[in-house]
């Protein structure tokens, strides 16, 4: 199943993405990770025939519009955006599949709007990153300081795509084909070459994070069947036993673990596709 470019208007802003629409197929909205884009799901889509699969570029990413000046990128806004996109598609109930940041947004959307979400597939995250309470003041200070300094920064220009592709390969342990997929959708042509098209505000330190107790409460509120998929070894910012402890909070959760890196859904789409197909068909 190949994904084709599409664009819709959501609350006056352009939302771009990739879609493979199968008649009468299960409705699945796919949410990518931080600084990725809809191309994150191109390899996996080939393993998921028969779905009405919509992979969007989240606000400020890929080909979608940036949020207006003065507007913050935050979790409640992301949840509302996901539901707004579903409304624009004419979807009352649907399933969510998310990777990394997208999995965090998807899981919190399932907690916030249980009447809308049929099934949840969370790859390499569940509930979002925690923020210890004793770091709250410093985190807010760092965000405000960086946000106020941002207007004076210039975007880096690359003469060709080799440098950003190599950077993504090194940063995320990606193969060249997978890194190229993300980079080609994540840059724009400018004088002298290319620059990232993502909103620079996405690089700001997060102003506020939920505590682990708050995340626990949200995960316990998820009502739909949930398939969690992790790579092993675990990422340093989402270690064991924390990530396994979160799964235990789900009312109807199951876990699949595969050797691999953070973007295992791109690098090992056949294995992940088999899990996803079985879960959606159950």
PDB file of C-alpha atoms in Angstrom:
ATOM      1  CA  UNK A   1       0.000   0.000   0.000  1.00  0.00           C
ATOM      2  CA  UNK A   2       1.642   3.242  -1.141  1.00  0.00           C
ATOM      3  CA  UNK A   3       1.033   6.617   0.456  1.00  0.00           C
ATOM      4  CA  UNK A   4       0.045   9.579  -1.685  1.00  0.00           C
ATOM      5  CA  UNK A   5       0.409  13.293  -0.826  1.00  0.00           C
ATOM      6  CA  UNK A   6      -2.682  15.104   0.430  1.00  0.00           C
ATOM      7  CA  UNK A   7      -3.577  18.347   2.159  1.00  0.00           C
ATOM      8  CA  UNK A   8      -6.601  19.518   4.114  1.00  0.00           C
ATOM      9  CA  UNK A   9      -7.603  22.738   5.828  1.00  0.00           C
ATOM     10  CA  UNK A  10      -7.942  22.485   9.588  1.00  0.00           C
ATOM     11  CA  UNK A  11      -9.121  25.561  11.475  1.00  0.00           C
ATOM     12  CA  UNK A  12      -7.725  27.801   8.734  1.00  0.00           C
ATOM     13  CA  UNK A  13      -4.289  26.151   8.615  1.00  0.00           C
ATOM     14  CA  UNK A  14      -2.899  23.754   6.025  1.00  0.00           C
ATOM     15  CA  UNK A  15      -2.268  20.212   7.226  1.00  0.00           C
ATOM     16  CA  UNK A  16      -0.199  18.122   4.835  1.00  0.00           C
ATOM     17  CA  UNK A  17       0.415  14.432   4.895  1.00  0.00           C
ATOM     18  CA  UNK A  18       0.406  11.114   3.076  1.00  0.00           C
ATOM     19  CA  UNK A  19      -2.622   8.877   2.635  1.00  0.00           C
ATOM     20  CA  UNK A  20      -3.477   5.402   1.388  1.00  0.00           C
ATOM     21  CA  UNK A  21      -7.231   5.132   1.240  1.00  0.00           C
ATOM     22  CA  UNK A  22      -8.752   1.655   0.987  1.00  0.00           C
ATOM     23  CA  UNK A  23     -12.537   1.417   0.525  1.00  0.00           C
ATOM     24  CA  UNK A  24     -14.147   0.359   3.798  1.00  0.00           C
ATOM     25  CA  UNK A  25     -10.715   0.021   5.437  1.00  0.00           C
ATOM     26  CA  UNK A  26     -10.147   0.663   9.119  1.00  0.00           C
ATOM     27  CA  UNK A  27      -9.486   4.342   9.787  1.00  0.00           C
ATOM     28  CA  UNK A  28      -5.993   4.861  11.201  1.00  0.00           C
ATOM     29  CA  UNK A  29      -4.320   8.198  11.879  1.00  0.00           C
ATOM     30  CA  UNK A  30      -0.516   8.055  12.120  1.00  0.00           C
ATOM     31  CA  UNK A  31       1.539  10.526  14.191  1.00  0.00           C
ATOM     32  CA  UNK A  32       5.306  10.834  13.723  1.00  0.00           C
ATOM     33  CA  UNK A  33       8.066  11.664  16.174  1.00  0.00           C
ATOM     34  CA  UNK A  34       9.735  14.966  17.098  1.00  0.00           C
ATOM     35  CA  UNK A  35      11.362  16.664  14.079  1.00  0.00           C
ATOM     36  CA  UNK A  36      10.250  13.779  11.823  1.00  0.00           C
ATOM     37  CA  UNK A  37       7.343  13.937   9.385  1.00  0.00           C
ATOM     38  CA  UNK A  38       4.734  11.785   7.653  1.00  0.00           C
ATOM     39  CA  UNK A  39       7.441   9.973   5.644  1.00  0.00           C
ATOM     40  CA  UNK A  40       8.230   8.148   8.889  1.00  0.00           C
ATOM     41  CA  UNK A  41       5.381   5.759   7.995  1.00  0.00           C
ATOM     42  CA  UNK A  42       6.238   5.122   4.324  1.00  0.00           C
ATOM     43  CA  UNK A  43       8.065   1.799   4.949  1.00  0.00           C
ATOM     44  CA  UNK A  44       5.414   0.530   7.392  1.00  0.00           C
ATOM     45  CA  UNK A  45       2.503   1.472   5.113  1.00  0.00           C
ATOM     46  CA  UNK A  46       3.692  -1.092   2.565  1.00  0.00           C
ATOM     47  CA  UNK A  47       3.027  -3.766   5.195  1.00  0.00           C
ATOM     48  CA  UNK A  48      -0.479  -2.538   6.072  1.00  0.00           C
ATOM     49  CA  UNK A  49      -2.753  -3.148   3.080  1.00  0.00           C
ATOM     50  CA  UNK A  50      -6.464  -2.495   3.288  1.00  0.00           C
ATOM     51  CA  UNK A  51      -6.361   0.429   5.730  1.00  0.00           C
ATOM     52  CA  UNK A  52      -7.617   3.975   5.347  1.00  0.00           C
ATOM     53  CA  UNK A  53      -4.240   5.173   6.620  1.00  0.00           C
ATOM     54  CA  UNK A  54      -3.551   8.890   7.038  1.00  0.00           C
ATOM     55  CA  UNK A  55      -0.080   9.999   8.137  1.00  0.00           C
ATOM     56  CA  UNK A  56       0.001  13.731   8.852  1.00  0.00           C
ATOM     57  CA  UNK A  57       2.808  16.211   9.251  1.00  0.00           C
ATOM     58  CA  UNK A  58       2.164  17.582  12.723  1.00  0.00           C
ATOM     59  CA  UNK A  59       2.100  21.409  13.047  1.00  0.00           C
ATOM     60  CA  UNK A  60       5.512  22.932  12.418  1.00  0.00           C
ATOM     61  CA  UNK A  61       6.799  19.733  10.793  1.00  0.00           C
ATOM     62  CA  UNK A  62       7.173  18.642   7.177  1.00  0.00           C
ATOM     63  CA  UNK A  63       4.829  20.424   4.786  1.00  0.00           C
ATOM     64  CA  UNK A  64       2.229  21.468   7.375  1.00  0.00           C
ATOM     65  CA  UNK A  65       1.820  25.082   8.471  1.00  0.00           C
ATOM     66  CA  UNK A  66       3.661  26.431  11.493  1.00  0.00           C
ATOM     67  CA  UNK A  67       1.638  27.626  14.442  1.00  0.00           C
ATOM     68  CA  UNK A  68       0.965  31.398  14.401  1.00  0.00           C
ATOM     69  CA  UNK A  69       3.445  33.689  16.197  1.00  0.00           C
ATOM     70  CA  UNK A  70       2.802  33.801  19.912  1.00  0.00           C
ATOM     71  CA  UNK A  71       1.207  30.326  19.929  1.00  0.00           C
ATOM     72  CA  UNK A  72       2.872  27.564  21.924  1.00  0.00           C
ATOM     73  CA  UNK A  73       3.572  24.003  20.842  1.00  0.00           C
ATOM     74  CA  UNK A  74       2.234  21.968  23.746  1.00  0.00           C
ATOM     75  CA  UNK A  75       0.502  18.695  24.498  1.00  0.00           C
ATOM     76  CA  UNK A  76      -3.084  19.960  24.961  1.00  0.00           C
ATOM     77  CA  UNK A  77      -2.802  21.829  21.665  1.00  0.00           C
ATOM     78  CA  UNK A  78      -1.491  18.704  19.930  1.00  0.00           C
ATOM     79  CA  UNK A  79      -4.385  16.607  21.268  1.00  0.00           C
ATOM     80  CA  UNK A  80      -6.946  19.135  20.029  1.00  0.00           C
ATOM     81  CA  UNK A  81      -5.176  19.238  16.661  1.00  0.00           C
ATOM     82  CA  UNK A  82      -5.439  15.451  16.278  1.00  0.00           C
ATOM     83  CA  UNK A  83      -9.176  15.591  16.963  1.00  0.00           C
ATOM     84  CA  UNK A  84      -9.578  18.565  14.606  1.00  0.00           C
ATOM     85  CA  UNK A  85      -7.863  16.580  11.842  1.00  0.00           C
ATOM     86  CA  UNK A  86     -10.194  13.641  12.457  1.00  0.00           C
ATOM     87  CA  UNK A  87     -13.170  15.991  12.287  1.00  0.00           C
ATOM     88  CA  UNK A  88     -11.912  17.409   8.976  1.00  0.00           C
ATOM     89  CA  UNK A  89     -11.595  13.861   7.630  1.00  0.00           C
ATOM     90  CA  UNK A  90     -15.155  13.117   8.720  1.00  0.00           C
ATOM     91  CA  UNK A  91     -14.005  10.466  11.186  1.00  0.00           C
ATOM     92  CA  UNK A  92     -16.076   9.951  14.334  1.00  0.00           C
ATOM     93  CA  UNK A  93     -14.146   6.947  15.653  1.00  0.00           C
ATOM     94  CA  UNK A  94     -10.692   5.872  14.495  1.00  0.00           C
ATOM     95  CA  UNK A  95      -7.465   4.223  15.595  1.00  0.00           C
ATOM     96  CA  UNK A  96      -4.156   5.926  16.322  1.00  0.00           C
ATOM     97  CA  UNK A  97      -0.623   4.783  15.622  1.00  0.00           C
ATOM     98  CA  UNK A  98       2.229   6.925  16.871  1.00  0.00           C
ATOM     99  CA  UNK A  99       6.000   6.810  17.068  1.00  0.00           C
ATOM    100  CA  UNK A 100       8.020   8.484  19.841  1.00  0.00           C
ATOM    101  CA  UNK A 101       6.540  11.966  20.388  1.00  0.00           C
ATOM    102  CA  UNK A 102       3.623  10.896  18.192  1.00  0.00           C
ATOM    103  CA  UNK A 103       3.051   7.886  20.453  1.00  0.00           C
ATOM    104  CA  UNK A 104       2.990  10.190  23.460  1.00  0.00           C
ATOM    105  CA  UNK A 105       0.426  12.445  21.767  1.00  0.00           C
ATOM    106  CA  UNK A 106      -1.617   9.433  20.626  1.00  0.00           C
ATOM    107  CA  UNK A 107      -1.741   7.871  24.083  1.00  0.00           C
ATOM    108  CA  UNK A 108      -2.771  11.130  25.746  1.00  0.00           C
ATOM    109  CA  UNK A 109      -5.413  11.676  23.045  1.00  0.00           C
ATOM    110  CA  UNK A 110      -6.832   8.247  23.878  1.00  0.00           C
ATOM    111  CA  UNK A 111      -6.973   9.277  27.530  1.00  0.00           C
ATOM    112  CA  UNK A 112      -8.544  12.669  26.800  1.00  0.00           C
ATOM    113  CA  UNK A 113     -11.140  11.523  24.239  1.00  0.00           C
ATOM    114  CA  UNK A 114     -11.839   7.815  24.854  1.00  0.00           C
ATOM    115  CA  UNK A 115     -15.110   7.997  22.947  1.00  0.00           C
ATOM    116  CA  UNK A 116     -13.204   8.762  19.717  1.00  0.00           C
ATOM    117  CA  UNK A 117     -10.364   6.212  19.783  1.00  0.00           C
ATOM    118  CA  UNK A 118     -10.995   2.573  18.836  1.00  0.00           C
ATOM    119  CA  UNK A 119      -7.459   1.206  19.135  1.00  0.00           C
ATOM    120  CA  UNK A 120      -4.037   2.594  20.006  1.00  0.00           C
ATOM    121  CA  UNK A 121      -0.617   1.506  18.755  1.00  0.00           C
ATOM    122  CA  UNK A 122       2.273   3.181  20.574  1.00  0.00           C
ATOM    123  CA  UNK A 123       5.798   2.686  19.216  1.00  0.00           C
ATOM    124  CA  UNK A 124       8.742   3.630  21.417  1.00  0.00           C
ATOM    125  CA  UNK A 125       6.790   5.835  23.834  1.00  0.00           C
ATOM    126  CA  UNK A 126       3.742   5.769  26.067  1.00  0.00           C
ATOM    127  CA  UNK A 127       2.385   8.821  27.876  1.00  0.00           C
ATOM    128  CA  UNK A 128       5.186  11.262  27.091  1.00  0.00           C
ATOM    129  CA  UNK A 129       8.373  12.341  28.841  1.00  0.00           C
ATOM    130  CA  UNK A 130       8.201  13.002  32.572  1.00  0.00           C
ATOM    131  CA  UNK A 131       9.512  16.082  34.369  1.00  0.00           C
ATOM    132  CA  UNK A 132      10.627  15.777  38.001  1.00  0.00           C
ATOM    133  CA  UNK A 133       8.911  18.390  40.148  1.00  0.00           C
ATOM    134  CA  UNK A 134      12.207  19.813  41.430  1.00  0.00           C
ATOM    135  CA  UNK A 135      13.177  20.768  37.854  1.00  0.00           C
ATOM    136  CA  UNK A 136      10.025  22.800  37.163  1.00  0.00           C
ATOM    137  CA  UNK A 137      11.403  26.292  37.807  1.00  0.00           C
ATOM    138  CA  UNK A 138      14.649  25.721  35.929  1.00  0.00           C
ATOM    139  CA  UNK A 139      12.832  24.163  32.979  1.00  0.00           C
ATOM    140  CA  UNK A 140      10.532  27.189  32.712  1.00  0.00           C
ATOM    141  CA  UNK A 141      13.465  29.606  32.955  1.00  0.00           C
ATOM    142  CA  UNK A 142      15.349  27.769  30.220  1.00  0.00           C
ATOM    143  CA  UNK A 143      12.309  27.859  27.944  1.00  0.00           C
ATOM    144  CA  UNK A 144      11.624  31.569  28.421  1.00  0.00           C
ATOM    145  CA  UNK A 145      15.271  32.490  27.919  1.00  0.00           C
ATOM    146  CA  UNK A 146      15.566  30.424  24.723  1.00  0.00           C
ATOM    147  CA  UNK A 147      12.217  31.625  23.342  1.00  0.00           C
ATOM    148  CA  UNK A 148      13.152  35.274  23.740  1.00  0.00           C
ATOM    149  CA  UNK A 149      16.522  34.717  22.035  1.00  0.00           C
ATOM    150  CA  UNK A 150      15.068  32.766  19.102  1.00  0.00           C
ATOM    151  CA  UNK A 151      14.157  35.682  16.760  1.00  0.00           C
ATOM    152  CA  UNK A 152      17.837  36.561  16.372  1.00  0.00           C
ATOM    153  CA  UNK A 153      18.907  33.126  15.143  1.00  0.00           C
ATOM    154  CA  UNK A 154      19.545  32.320  11.469  1.00  0.00           C
ATOM    155  CA  UNK A 155      18.635  29.038   9.810  1.00  0.00           C
ATOM    156  CA  UNK A 156      21.522  26.861   8.672  1.00  0.00           C
ATOM    157  CA  UNK A 157      21.770  26.390   4.895  1.00  0.00           C
ATOM    158  CA  UNK A 158      23.093  23.136   3.414  1.00  0.00           C
ATOM    159  CA  UNK A 159      24.539  23.188  -0.147  1.00  0.00           C
ATOM    160  CA  UNK A 160      23.072  19.709  -0.787  1.00  0.00           C
ATOM    161  CA  UNK A 161      21.229  16.942   1.049  1.00  0.00           C
ATOM    162  CA  UNK A 162      24.247  14.822   1.925  1.00  0.00           C
ATOM    163  CA  UNK A 163      25.006  16.701   5.158  1.00  0.00           C
ATOM    164  CA  UNK A 164      21.490  16.600   6.690  1.00  0.00           C
ATOM    165  CA  UNK A 165      21.084  12.962   5.645  1.00  0.00           C
ATOM    166  CA  UNK A 166      24.369  12.062   7.307  1.00  0.00           C
ATOM    167  CA  UNK A 167      23.353  14.019  10.409  1.00  0.00           C
ATOM    168  CA  UNK A 168      20.057  12.098  10.709  1.00  0.00           C
ATOM    169  CA  UNK A 169      21.880   8.798  10.207  1.00  0.00           C
ATOM    170  CA  UNK A 170      24.290   9.568  13.045  1.00  0.00           C
ATOM    171  CA  UNK A 171      21.778  11.140  15.440  1.00  0.00           C
ATOM    172  CA  UNK A 172      19.082   8.492  15.100  1.00  0.00           C
ATOM    173  CA  UNK A 173      21.058   5.410  14.026  1.00  0.00           C
ATOM    174  CA  UNK A 174      19.163   5.380  10.745  1.00  0.00           C
ATOM    175  CA  UNK A 175      20.084   3.665   7.493  1.00  0.00           C
ATOM    176  CA  UNK A 176      20.662   5.960   4.524  1.00  0.00           C
ATOM    177  CA  UNK A 177      17.326   5.139   2.796  1.00  0.00           C
ATOM    178  CA  UNK A 178      15.310   5.852   5.961  1.00  0.00           C
ATOM    179  CA  UNK A 179      17.222   9.036   6.733  1.00  0.00           C
ATOM    180  CA  UNK A 180      16.704  10.199   3.153  1.00  0.00           C
ATOM    181  CA  UNK A 181      12.935   9.682   3.412  1.00  0.00           C
ATOM    182  CA  UNK A 182      12.744  11.976   6.448  1.00  0.00           C
ATOM    183  CA  UNK A 183      15.173  14.588   5.132  1.00  0.00           C
ATOM    184  CA  UNK A 184      13.620  14.957   1.694  1.00  0.00           C
ATOM    185  CA  UNK A 185      10.260  15.792   3.279  1.00  0.00           C
ATOM    186  CA  UNK A 186      11.876  17.816   6.054  1.00  0.00           C
ATOM    187  CA  UNK A 187      13.779  20.439   4.042  1.00  0.00           C
ATOM    188  CA  UNK A 188      12.931  23.320   1.745  1.00  0.00           C
ATOM    189  CA  UNK A 189      14.892  24.889  -1.105  1.00  0.00           C
ATOM    190  CA  UNK A 190      16.429  28.281  -0.250  1.00  0.00           C
ATOM    191  CA  UNK A 191      19.113  30.497  -1.758  1.00  0.00           C
ATOM    192  CA  UNK A 192      22.343  28.548  -1.606  1.00  0.00           C
ATOM    193  CA  UNK A 193      20.787  25.117  -1.069  1.00  0.00           C
ATOM    194  CA  UNK A 194      18.406  23.731   1.549  1.00  0.00           C
ATOM    195  CA  UNK A 195      17.292  24.457   5.107  1.00  0.00           C
ATOM    196  CA  UNK A 196      15.069  22.579   7.523  1.00  0.00           C
ATOM    197  CA  UNK A 197      11.412  23.500   7.029  1.00  0.00           C
ATOM    198  CA  UNK A 198      10.440  22.623  10.597  1.00  0.00           C
ATOM    199  CA  UNK A 199       9.532  25.490  12.907  1.00  0.00           C
ATOM    200  CA  UNK A 200      12.614  26.577  14.906  1.00  0.00           C
ATOM    201  CA  UNK A 201      10.352  26.905  17.957  1.00  0.00           C
ATOM    202  CA  UNK A 202      10.213  23.093  18.080  1.00  0.00           C
ATOM    203  CA  UNK A 203      13.828  23.166  19.271  1.00  0.00           C
ATOM    204  CA  UNK A 204      12.976  25.174  22.384  1.00  0.00           C
ATOM    205  CA  UNK A 205      13.272  23.437  25.770  1.00  0.00           C
ATOM    206  CA  UNK A 206       9.886  22.179  26.930  1.00  0.00           C
ATOM    207  CA  UNK A 207       8.352  24.739  29.293  1.00  0.00           C
ATOM    208  CA  UNK A 208       6.353  22.277  31.399  1.00  0.00           C
ATOM    209  CA  UNK A 209       6.286  18.500  31.738  1.00  0.00           C
ATOM    210  CA  UNK A 210       3.901  16.175  33.491  1.00  0.00           C
ATOM    211  CA  UNK A 211       5.011  14.383  36.620  1.00  0.00           C
ATOM    212  CA  UNK A 212       5.157  10.602  36.642  1.00  0.00           C
ATOM    213  CA  UNK A 213       2.064  10.496  38.872  1.00  0.00           C
ATOM    214  CA  UNK A 214       0.125  12.586  36.352  1.00  0.00           C
ATOM    215  CA  UNK A 215       1.226  10.340  33.487  1.00  0.00           C
ATOM    216  CA  UNK A 216       0.151   7.290  35.510  1.00  0.00           C
ATOM    217  CA  UNK A 217      -3.328   8.774  35.961  1.00  0.00           C
ATOM    218  CA  UNK A 218      -3.638   9.459  32.224  1.00  0.00           C
ATOM    219  CA  UNK A 219      -2.488   5.987  31.187  1.00  0.00           C
ATOM    220  CA  UNK A 220      -4.966   4.392  33.574  1.00  0.00           C
ATOM    221  CA  UNK A 221      -7.730   6.407  31.851  1.00  0.00           C
ATOM    222  CA  UNK A 222      -7.093   4.872  28.408  1.00  0.00           C
ATOM    223  CA  UNK A 223     -10.094   2.669  27.651  1.00  0.00           C
ATOM    224  CA  UNK A 224      -9.264   1.243  24.228  1.00  0.00           C
ATOM    225  CA  UNK A 225      -7.160  -1.853  23.458  1.00  0.00           C
ATOM    226  CA  UNK A 226      -3.510  -0.767  23.230  1.00  0.00           C
ATOM    227  CA  UNK A 227      -0.540  -2.348  21.496  1.00  0.00           C
ATOM    228  CA  UNK A 228       2.841  -1.096  22.692  1.00  0.00           C
ATOM    229  CA  UNK A 229       5.958  -1.799  20.623  1.00  0.00           C
ATOM    230  CA  UNK A 230       9.435  -1.205  22.036  1.00  0.00           C
ATOM    231  CA  UNK A 231      12.934  -1.592  20.675  1.00  0.00           C
ATOM    232  CA  UNK A 232      15.628  -3.134  22.797  1.00  0.00           C
ATOM    233  CA  UNK A 233      17.925  -1.869  24.191  1.00  0.00           C
ATOM    234  CA  UNK A 234      15.813   0.911  25.706  1.00  0.00           C
ATOM    235  CA  UNK A 235      16.519   4.589  25.040  1.00  0.00           C
ATOM    236  CA  UNK A 236      18.357   6.366  27.870  1.00  0.00           C
ATOM    237  CA  UNK A 237      15.540   8.915  28.328  1.00  0.00           C
ATOM    238  CA  UNK A 238      12.894   6.165  28.530  1.00  0.00           C
ATOM    239  CA  UNK A 239      14.629   3.376  30.439  1.00  0.00           C
ATOM    240  CA  UNK A 240      13.629   0.136  32.067  1.00  0.00           C
ATOM    241  CA  UNK A 241      11.876  -0.555  34.331  1.00  0.00           C
ATOM    242  CA  UNK A 242       9.951   2.699  33.769  1.00  0.00           C
ATOM    243  CA  UNK A 243       8.676   1.864  30.304  1.00  0.00           C
ATOM    244  CA  UNK A 244       7.429  -1.575  31.350  1.00  0.00           C
ATOM    245  CA  UNK A 245       5.829  -0.165  34.501  1.00  0.00           C
ATOM    246  CA  UNK A 246       3.724   2.173  32.382  1.00  0.00           C
ATOM    247  CA  UNK A 247       2.273  -0.699  30.365  1.00  0.00           C
ATOM    248  CA  UNK A 248       1.017  -2.299  33.571  1.00  0.00           C
ATOM    249  CA  UNK A 249      -1.273   0.711  34.063  1.00  0.00           C
ATOM    250  CA  UNK A 250      -3.213   0.042  30.845  1.00  0.00           C
ATOM    251  CA  UNK A 251      -6.642  -1.532  31.152  1.00  0.00           C
ATOM    252  CA  UNK A 252      -6.174  -3.582  27.968  1.00  0.00           C
ATOM    253  CA  UNK A 253      -2.526  -3.490  26.973  1.00  0.00           C
ATOM    254  CA  UNK A 254      -0.100  -5.806  25.238  1.00  0.00           C
ATOM    255  CA  UNK A 255       3.613  -5.543  24.479  1.00  0.00           C
ATOM    256  CA  UNK A 256       5.930  -6.567  21.647  1.00  0.00           C
ATOM    257  CA  UNK A 257       9.696  -6.047  21.927  1.00  0.00           C
ATOM    258  CA  UNK A 258      12.194  -6.331  19.069  1.00  0.00           C
ATOM    259  CA  UNK A 259      15.945  -5.821  18.840  1.00  0.00           C
ATOM    260  CA  UNK A 260      16.533  -2.546  17.035  1.00  0.00           C
ATOM    261  CA  UNK A 261      16.909   1.192  17.269  1.00  0.00           C
ATOM    262  CA  UNK A 262      14.465   3.995  17.980  1.00  0.00           C
ATOM    263  CA  UNK A 263      13.021   4.070  14.426  1.00  0.00           C
ATOM    264  CA  UNK A 264      12.436   0.317  14.317  1.00  0.00           C
ATOM    265  CA  UNK A 265       9.130   0.836  12.458  1.00  0.00           C
ATOM    266  CA  UNK A 266      11.153   2.260   9.564  1.00  0.00           C
ATOM    267  CA  UNK A 267      14.104  -0.137   9.728  1.00  0.00           C
ATOM    268  CA  UNK A 268      12.075  -3.327  10.374  1.00  0.00           C
ATOM    269  CA  UNK A 269       8.646  -2.624   8.834  1.00  0.00           C
ATOM    270  CA  UNK A 270       7.837  -6.281   8.124  1.00  0.00           C
ATOM    271  CA  UNK A 271       8.121  -7.308  11.783  1.00  0.00           C
ATOM    272  CA  UNK A 272       6.239  -4.272  13.041  1.00  0.00           C
ATOM    273  CA  UNK A 273       3.629  -4.572  10.296  1.00  0.00           C
ATOM    274  CA  UNK A 274       2.854  -8.141  11.328  1.00  0.00           C
ATOM    275  CA  UNK A 275       2.176  -7.015  14.915  1.00  0.00           C
ATOM    276  CA  UNK A 276       0.046  -4.075  13.793  1.00  0.00           C
ATOM    277  CA  UNK A 277      -2.010  -6.148  11.350  1.00  0.00           C
ATOM    278  CA  UNK A 278      -2.723  -8.792  13.973  1.00  0.00           C
ATOM    279  CA  UNK A 279      -3.699  -6.201  16.546  1.00  0.00           C
ATOM    280  CA  UNK A 280      -6.060  -4.296  14.243  1.00  0.00           C
ATOM    281  CA  UNK A 281      -7.682  -7.519  13.078  1.00  0.00           C
ATOM    282  CA  UNK A 282      -8.231  -8.889  16.583  1.00  0.00           C
TER     283      UNK A 282
END
